Short mmCIF file of C-alpha atoms in Angstrom, two decimals:
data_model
loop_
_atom_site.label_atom_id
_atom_site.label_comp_id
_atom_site.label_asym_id
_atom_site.label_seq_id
_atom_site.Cartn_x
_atom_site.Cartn_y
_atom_site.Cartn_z
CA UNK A 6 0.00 0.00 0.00
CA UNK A 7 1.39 3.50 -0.88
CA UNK A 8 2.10 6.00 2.00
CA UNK A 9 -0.72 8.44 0.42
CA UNK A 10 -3.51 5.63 0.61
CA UNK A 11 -1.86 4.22 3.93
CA UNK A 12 -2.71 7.83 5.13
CA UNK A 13 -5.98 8.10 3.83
CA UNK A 14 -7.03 4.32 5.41
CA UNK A 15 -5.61 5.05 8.60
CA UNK A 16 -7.70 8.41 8.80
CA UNK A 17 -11.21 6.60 7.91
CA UNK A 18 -10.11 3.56 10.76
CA UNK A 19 -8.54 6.42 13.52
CA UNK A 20 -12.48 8.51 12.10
CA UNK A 21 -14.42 5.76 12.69
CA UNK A 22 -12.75 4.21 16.20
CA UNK A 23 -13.45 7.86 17.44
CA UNK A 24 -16.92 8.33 16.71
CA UNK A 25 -18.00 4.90 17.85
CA UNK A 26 -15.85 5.98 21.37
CA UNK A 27 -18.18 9.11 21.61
CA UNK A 28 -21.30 6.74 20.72
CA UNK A 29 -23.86 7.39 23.33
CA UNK A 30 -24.52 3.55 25.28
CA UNK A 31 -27.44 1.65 26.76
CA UNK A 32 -26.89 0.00 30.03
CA UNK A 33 -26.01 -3.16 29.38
CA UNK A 34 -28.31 -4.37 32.07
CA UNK A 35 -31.46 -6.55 30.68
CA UNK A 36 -34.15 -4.89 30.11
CA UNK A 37 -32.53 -0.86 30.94
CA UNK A 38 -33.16 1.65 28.39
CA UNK A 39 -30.98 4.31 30.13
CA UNK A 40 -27.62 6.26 29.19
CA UNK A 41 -24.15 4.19 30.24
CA UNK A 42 -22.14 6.32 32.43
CA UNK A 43 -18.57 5.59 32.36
CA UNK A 44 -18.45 3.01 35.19
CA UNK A 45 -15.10 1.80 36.81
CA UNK A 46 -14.64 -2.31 37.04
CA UNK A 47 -12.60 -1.01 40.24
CA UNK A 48 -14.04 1.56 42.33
CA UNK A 49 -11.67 4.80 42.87
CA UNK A 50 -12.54 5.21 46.45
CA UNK A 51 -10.89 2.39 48.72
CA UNK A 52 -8.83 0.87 46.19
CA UNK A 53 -7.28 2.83 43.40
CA UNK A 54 -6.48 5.79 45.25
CA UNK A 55 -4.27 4.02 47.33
CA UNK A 56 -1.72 3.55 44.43
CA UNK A 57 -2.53 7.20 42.03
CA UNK A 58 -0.44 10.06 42.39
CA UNK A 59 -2.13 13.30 41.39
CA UNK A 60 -4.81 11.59 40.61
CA UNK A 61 -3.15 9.37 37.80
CA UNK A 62 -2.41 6.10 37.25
CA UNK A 63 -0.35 4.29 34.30
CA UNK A 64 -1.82 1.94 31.89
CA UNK A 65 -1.02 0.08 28.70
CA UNK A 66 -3.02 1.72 25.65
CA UNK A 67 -2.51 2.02 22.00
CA UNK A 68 -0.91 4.60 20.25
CA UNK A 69 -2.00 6.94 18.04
CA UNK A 70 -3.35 4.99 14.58
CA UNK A 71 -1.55 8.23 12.34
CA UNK A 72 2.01 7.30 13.86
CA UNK A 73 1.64 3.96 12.09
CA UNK A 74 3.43 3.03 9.10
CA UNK A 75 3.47 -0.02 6.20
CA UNK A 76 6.00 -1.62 7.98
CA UNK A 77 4.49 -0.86 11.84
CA UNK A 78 1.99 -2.74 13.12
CA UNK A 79 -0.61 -1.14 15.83
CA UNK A 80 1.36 0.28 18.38
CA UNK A 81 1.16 -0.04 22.33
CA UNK A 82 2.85 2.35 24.91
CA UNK A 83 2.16 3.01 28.48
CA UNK A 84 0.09 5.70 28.76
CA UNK A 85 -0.54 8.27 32.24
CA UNK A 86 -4.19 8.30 32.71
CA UNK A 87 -6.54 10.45 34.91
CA UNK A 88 -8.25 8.31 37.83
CA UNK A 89 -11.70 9.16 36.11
CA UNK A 90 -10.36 7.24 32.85
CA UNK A 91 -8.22 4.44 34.92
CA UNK A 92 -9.94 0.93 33.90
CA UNK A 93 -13.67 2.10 33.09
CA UNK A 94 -16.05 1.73 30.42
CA UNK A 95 -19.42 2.61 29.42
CA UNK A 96 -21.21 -0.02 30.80
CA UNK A 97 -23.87 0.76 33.41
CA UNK A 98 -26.70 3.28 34.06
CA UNK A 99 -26.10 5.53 37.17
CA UNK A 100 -28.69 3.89 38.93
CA UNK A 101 -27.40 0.26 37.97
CA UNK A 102 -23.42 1.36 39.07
CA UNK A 103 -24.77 2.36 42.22
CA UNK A 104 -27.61 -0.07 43.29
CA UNK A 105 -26.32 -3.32 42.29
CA UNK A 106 -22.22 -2.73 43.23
CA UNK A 107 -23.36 -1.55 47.06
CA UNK A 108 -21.68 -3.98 48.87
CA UNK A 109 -18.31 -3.44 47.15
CA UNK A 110 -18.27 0.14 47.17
CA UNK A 111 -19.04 0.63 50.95
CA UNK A 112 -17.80 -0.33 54.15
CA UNK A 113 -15.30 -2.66 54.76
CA UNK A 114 -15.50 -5.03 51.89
CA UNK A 115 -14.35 -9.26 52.80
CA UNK A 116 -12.28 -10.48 49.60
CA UNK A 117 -13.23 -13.58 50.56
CA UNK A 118 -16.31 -13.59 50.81
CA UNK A 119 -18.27 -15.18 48.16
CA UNK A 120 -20.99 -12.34 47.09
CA UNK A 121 -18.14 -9.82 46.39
CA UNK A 122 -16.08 -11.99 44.39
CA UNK A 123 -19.58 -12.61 42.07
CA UNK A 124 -19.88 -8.64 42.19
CA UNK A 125 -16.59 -8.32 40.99
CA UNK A 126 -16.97 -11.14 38.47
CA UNK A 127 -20.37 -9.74 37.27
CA UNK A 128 -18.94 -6.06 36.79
CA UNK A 129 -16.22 -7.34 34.55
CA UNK A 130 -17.73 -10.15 32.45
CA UNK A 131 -20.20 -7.07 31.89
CA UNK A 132 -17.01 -4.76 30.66
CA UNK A 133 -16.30 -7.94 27.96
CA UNK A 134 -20.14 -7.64 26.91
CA UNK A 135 -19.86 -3.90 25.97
CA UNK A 136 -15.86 -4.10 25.00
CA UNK A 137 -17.52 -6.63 21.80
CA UNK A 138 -20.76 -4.64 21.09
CA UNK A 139 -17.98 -1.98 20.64
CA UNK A 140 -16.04 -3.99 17.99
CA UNK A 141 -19.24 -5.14 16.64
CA UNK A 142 -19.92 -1.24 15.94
CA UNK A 143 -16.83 -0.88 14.44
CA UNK A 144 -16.61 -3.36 12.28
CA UNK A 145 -20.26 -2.44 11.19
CA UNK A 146 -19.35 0.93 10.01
CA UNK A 147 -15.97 -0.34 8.45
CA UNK A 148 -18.29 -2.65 6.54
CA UNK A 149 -20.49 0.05 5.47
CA UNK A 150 -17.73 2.22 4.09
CA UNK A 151 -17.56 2.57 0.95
CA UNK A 152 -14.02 4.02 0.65
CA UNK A 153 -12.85 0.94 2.87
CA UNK A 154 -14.48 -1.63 0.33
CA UNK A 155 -12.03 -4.49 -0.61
CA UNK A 156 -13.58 -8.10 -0.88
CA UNK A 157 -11.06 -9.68 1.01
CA UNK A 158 -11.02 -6.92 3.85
CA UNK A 159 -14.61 -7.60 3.86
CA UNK A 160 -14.19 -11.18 4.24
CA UNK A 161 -11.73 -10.65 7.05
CA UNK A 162 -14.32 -8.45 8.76
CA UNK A 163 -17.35 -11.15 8.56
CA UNK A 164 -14.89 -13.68 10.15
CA UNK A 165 -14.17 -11.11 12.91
CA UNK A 166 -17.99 -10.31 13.42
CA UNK A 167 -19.21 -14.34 13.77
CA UNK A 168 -16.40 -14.61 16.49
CA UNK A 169 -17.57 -11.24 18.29
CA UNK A 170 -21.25 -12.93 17.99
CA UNK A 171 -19.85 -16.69 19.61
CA UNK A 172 -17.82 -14.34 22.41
CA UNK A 173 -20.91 -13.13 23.15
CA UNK A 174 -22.80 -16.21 23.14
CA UNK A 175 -20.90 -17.35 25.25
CA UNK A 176 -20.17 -13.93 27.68
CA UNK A 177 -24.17 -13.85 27.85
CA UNK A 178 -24.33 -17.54 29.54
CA UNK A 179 -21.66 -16.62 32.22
CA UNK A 180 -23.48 -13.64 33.16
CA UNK A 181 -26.99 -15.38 33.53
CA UNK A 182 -24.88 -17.95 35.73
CA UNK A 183 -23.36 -14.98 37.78
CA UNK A 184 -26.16 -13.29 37.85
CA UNK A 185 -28.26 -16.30 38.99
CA UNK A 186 -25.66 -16.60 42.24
CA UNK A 187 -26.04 -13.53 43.25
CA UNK A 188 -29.90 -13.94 43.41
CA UNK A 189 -29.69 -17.37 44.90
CA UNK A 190 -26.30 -18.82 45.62
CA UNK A 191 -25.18 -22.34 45.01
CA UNK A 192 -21.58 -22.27 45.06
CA UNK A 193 -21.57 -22.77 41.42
CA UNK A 194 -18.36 -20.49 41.03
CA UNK A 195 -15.03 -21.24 42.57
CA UNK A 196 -12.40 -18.54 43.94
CA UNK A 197 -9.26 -18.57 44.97
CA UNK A 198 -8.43 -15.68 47.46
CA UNK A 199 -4.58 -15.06 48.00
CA UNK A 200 -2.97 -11.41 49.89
CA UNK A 201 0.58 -10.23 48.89
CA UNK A 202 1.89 -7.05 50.48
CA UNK A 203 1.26 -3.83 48.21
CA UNK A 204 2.79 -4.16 44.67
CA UNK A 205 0.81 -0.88 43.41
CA UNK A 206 -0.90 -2.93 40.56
CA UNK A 207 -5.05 -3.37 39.50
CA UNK A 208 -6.50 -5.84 37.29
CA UNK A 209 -10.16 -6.91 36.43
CA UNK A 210 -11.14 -8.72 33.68
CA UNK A 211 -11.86 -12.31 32.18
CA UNK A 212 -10.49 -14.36 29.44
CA UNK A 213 -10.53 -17.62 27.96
CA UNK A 214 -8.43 -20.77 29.94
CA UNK A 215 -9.14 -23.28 27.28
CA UNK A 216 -6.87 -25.24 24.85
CA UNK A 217 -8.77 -25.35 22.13
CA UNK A 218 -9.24 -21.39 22.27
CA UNK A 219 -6.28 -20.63 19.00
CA UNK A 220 -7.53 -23.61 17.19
CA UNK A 221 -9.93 -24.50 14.71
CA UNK A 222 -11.21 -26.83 16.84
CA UNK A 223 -12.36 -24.11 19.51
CA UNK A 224 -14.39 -22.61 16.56
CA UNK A 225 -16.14 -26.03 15.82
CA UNK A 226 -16.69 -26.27 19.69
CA UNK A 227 -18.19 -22.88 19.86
CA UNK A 228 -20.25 -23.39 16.34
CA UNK A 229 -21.76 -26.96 18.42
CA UNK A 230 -22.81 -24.72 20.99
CA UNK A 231 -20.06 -25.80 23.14
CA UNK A 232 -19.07 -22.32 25.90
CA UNK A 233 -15.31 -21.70 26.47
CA UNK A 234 -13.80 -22.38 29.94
CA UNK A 235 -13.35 -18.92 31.73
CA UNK A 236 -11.24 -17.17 34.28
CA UNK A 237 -12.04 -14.08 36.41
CA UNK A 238 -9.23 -12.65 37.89
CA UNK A 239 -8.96 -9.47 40.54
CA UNK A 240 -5.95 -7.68 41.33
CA UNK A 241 -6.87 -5.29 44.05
CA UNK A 242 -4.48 -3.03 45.62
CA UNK A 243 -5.39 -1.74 49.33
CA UNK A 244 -3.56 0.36 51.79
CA UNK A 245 -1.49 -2.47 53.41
CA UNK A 246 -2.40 -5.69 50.84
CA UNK A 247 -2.63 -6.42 47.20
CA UNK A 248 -5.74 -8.93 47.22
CA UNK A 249 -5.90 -11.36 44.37
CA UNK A 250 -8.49 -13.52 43.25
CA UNK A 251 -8.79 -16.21 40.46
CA UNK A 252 -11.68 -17.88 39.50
CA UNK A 253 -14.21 -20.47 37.30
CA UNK A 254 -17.51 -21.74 36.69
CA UNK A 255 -17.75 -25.47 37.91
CA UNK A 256 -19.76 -25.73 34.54
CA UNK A 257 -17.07 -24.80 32.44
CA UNK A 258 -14.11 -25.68 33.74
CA UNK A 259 -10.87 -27.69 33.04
CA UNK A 260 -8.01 -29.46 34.94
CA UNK A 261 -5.55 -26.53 33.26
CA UNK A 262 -7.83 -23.83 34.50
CA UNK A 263 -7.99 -25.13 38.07
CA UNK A 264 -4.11 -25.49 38.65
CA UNK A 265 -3.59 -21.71 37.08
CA UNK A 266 -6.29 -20.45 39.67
CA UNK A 267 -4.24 -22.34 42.37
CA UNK A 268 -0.92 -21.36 41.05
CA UNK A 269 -1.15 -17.82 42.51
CA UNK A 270 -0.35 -18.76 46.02
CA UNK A 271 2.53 -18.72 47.54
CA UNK A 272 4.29 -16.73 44.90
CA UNK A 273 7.48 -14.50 45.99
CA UNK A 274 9.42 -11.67 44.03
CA UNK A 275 10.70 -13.01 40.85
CA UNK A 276 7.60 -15.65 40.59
CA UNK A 277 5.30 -13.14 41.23
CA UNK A 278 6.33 -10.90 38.88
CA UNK A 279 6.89 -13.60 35.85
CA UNK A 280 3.33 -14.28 36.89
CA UNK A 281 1.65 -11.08 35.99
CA UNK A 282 3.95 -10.38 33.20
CA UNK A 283 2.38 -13.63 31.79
CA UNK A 284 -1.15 -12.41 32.61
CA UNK A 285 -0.85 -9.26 31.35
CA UNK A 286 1.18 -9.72 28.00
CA UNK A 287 -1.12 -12.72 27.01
CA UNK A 288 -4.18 -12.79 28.64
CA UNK A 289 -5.82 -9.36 29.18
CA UNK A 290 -6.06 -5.71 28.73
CA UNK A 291 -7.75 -4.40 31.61
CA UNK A 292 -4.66 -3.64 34.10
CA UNK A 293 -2.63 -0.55 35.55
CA UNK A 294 0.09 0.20 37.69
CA UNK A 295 0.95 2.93 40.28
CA UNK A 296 3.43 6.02 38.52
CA UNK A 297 5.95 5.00 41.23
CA UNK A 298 6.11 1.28 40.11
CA UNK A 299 6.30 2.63 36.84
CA UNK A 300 9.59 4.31 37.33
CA UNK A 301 11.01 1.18 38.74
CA UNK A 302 10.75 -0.76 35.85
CA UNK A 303 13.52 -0.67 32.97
CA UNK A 304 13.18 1.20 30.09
CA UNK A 305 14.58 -2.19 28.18
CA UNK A 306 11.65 -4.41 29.82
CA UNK A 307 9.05 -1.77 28.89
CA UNK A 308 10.34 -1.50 25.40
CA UNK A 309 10.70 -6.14 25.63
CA UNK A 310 6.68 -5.73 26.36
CA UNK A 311 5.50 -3.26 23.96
CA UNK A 312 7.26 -5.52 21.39
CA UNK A 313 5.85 -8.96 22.52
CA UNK A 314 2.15 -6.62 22.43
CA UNK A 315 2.77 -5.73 18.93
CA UNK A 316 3.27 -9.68 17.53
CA UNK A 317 0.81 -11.45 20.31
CA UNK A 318 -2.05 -9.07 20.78
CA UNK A 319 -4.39 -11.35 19.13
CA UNK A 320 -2.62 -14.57 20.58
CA UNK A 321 -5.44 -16.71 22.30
CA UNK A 322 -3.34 -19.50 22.95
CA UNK A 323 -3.42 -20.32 26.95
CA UNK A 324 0.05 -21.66 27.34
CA UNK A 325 1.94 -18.52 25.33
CA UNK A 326 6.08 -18.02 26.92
CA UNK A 327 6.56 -14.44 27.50
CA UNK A 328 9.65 -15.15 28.53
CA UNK A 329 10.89 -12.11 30.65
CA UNK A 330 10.09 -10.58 33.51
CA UNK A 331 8.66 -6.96 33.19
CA UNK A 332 8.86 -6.54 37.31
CA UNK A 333 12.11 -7.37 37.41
CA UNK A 334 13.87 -6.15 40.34
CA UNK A 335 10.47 -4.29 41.49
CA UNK A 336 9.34 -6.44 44.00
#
């Protein structure tokens, strides 16, 4: 592609990623007809303010679509973001955010107690819900675009929109399963509930813990009606603790899935950090880090994970080797 059309491409995708990031949002709560707010999957108040300074955190984001070129693919950088931005998403009304997240957003809140490990598990899988109605929209309107037409593009893009449809098939089960423990438990969900001293990192998110997940044979599961096995993880950083929980369904689970939700005990310095460089490099998005742990890490291991970003971003196997340890020497 010449640098001119390059140019021109890159201004319709940046265009269109922009306007569909302004696009007003439905709760994504059954049945709610009201405006999304911009809801955090971990509240500021109790938990990330004890790890912002000014009011900012650091997380990994991608960089600007216009500083691409033929030869660059999508870059990522870590980015300084305002505590109103940190981790949050369009996702819930105001009266949603505030009703049904009570009991994690006041008081003193038990990590180990069952209810507010669903909560936390419900607010999340919700964030993946709205995170692929947002690619849905965007690969709608780069569909629709004429200037964008190329047949194999095209083809590229219908591929893309029947796995956004089986994710959330699939995304849509879990959350009738959370939501049906929170109205009437039955210990359906196992959590493992682990406390490290303060590390000055946040996580919350889910992702797929199943082999066949990279293979064609995790397509022809998910075409049989067959739902990927999960994981929910929680990195929550408090005053005097970093609480972690990792969890799974009983109903879609796996012997792999079990031992990596049990693998986070017990971890020290170098293990720990291996750990979350694994997690974060080739499992999920939704993380940040304290400015101050920023400035501990190497400017060669930041550098080592915006590369590995660039070639696995779209890696779903479960079992990828990062290889390095981005926390080197931080913990």
């Amino acid at each position: 592609m010449k640098k001119n059309e390059l140019k021109r491409t890159l201004t319709i995708f940046k265009n269109i990623y922009e306007n569909v990031n302004k696009k007003a949002w439905n709760c994504v709560e059954c049945g709610c007809n009201k405006p999304a707010i911009n809801s955090h999957l971990i509240q500021r108040h109790g938990i990330l303010d004890n790890i912002t300074q000014n009011n900012h955190t650091v997380e990994v984001r991608a960089a600007d679509m216009m500083r691409w070129d033929e030869k660059t693919p999508p870059l990522f950088m870590f980015k300084q973001v305002g505590i109103q931005q940190a981790i949050s998403l369009k996702i819930f009304c105001s009266d949603h955010d505030n009703s049904l997240f009570y009991d994690i957003e006041h008081g003193n809140v038990d990590f180990g107690n069952y209810r507010v490990q669903l909560l936390f598990s419900y607010r999340t899988l919700c964030a993946e819900i709205r995170k692929k109605e947002i690619n849905k929209e965007v690969n709608r309107r780069m569909r629709n675009s004429n200037e964008l037409y190329n047949d194999g593009f095209h083809k590229i893009l219908e591929i893309q929109d029947e796995g956004y449809n089986l994710s959330l098939r699939d995304l849509n089960i879990y959350r009738q399963e959370l939501a049906s423990e929170l109205s009437s438990p039955s210990q359906l969900f196992v959590f493992n509930h682990y406390s490290y001293p303060p590390i000055g990192i946040y996580a919350s998110a889910s992702f797929s813990y199943d082999e066949t997940a990279s293979t064609a044979l995790g397509v022809i599961k998910s075409q049989n009606g067959v739902v990927w096995d999960s994981c929910f993880i929680h990195i929550l950083p408090l005053e005097n603790s970093t609480e972690i929980i990792v969890g799974y369904s009983k109903n879609h689970t796996n012997p792999k899935l079990q031992n990596y939700a049990q693998s986070w005990g017990n971890l020290e310095g170098e293990a720990l950090g291996c750990k979350l460089t694994d997690l974060f490099a080739g499992h999920i998005e939704n993380w940040g880090l304290s400015p101050s742990l920023y400035q501990k890490i190497s400017a060669t291991n930041k550098k080592r994970y915006c590369d590995y970003m660039k070639v696995h971003a779209t890696d779903y196997q479960i079992m990828q080797n990062v290889g390095f340890n981005l926390f080197e020497g931080c913990f």
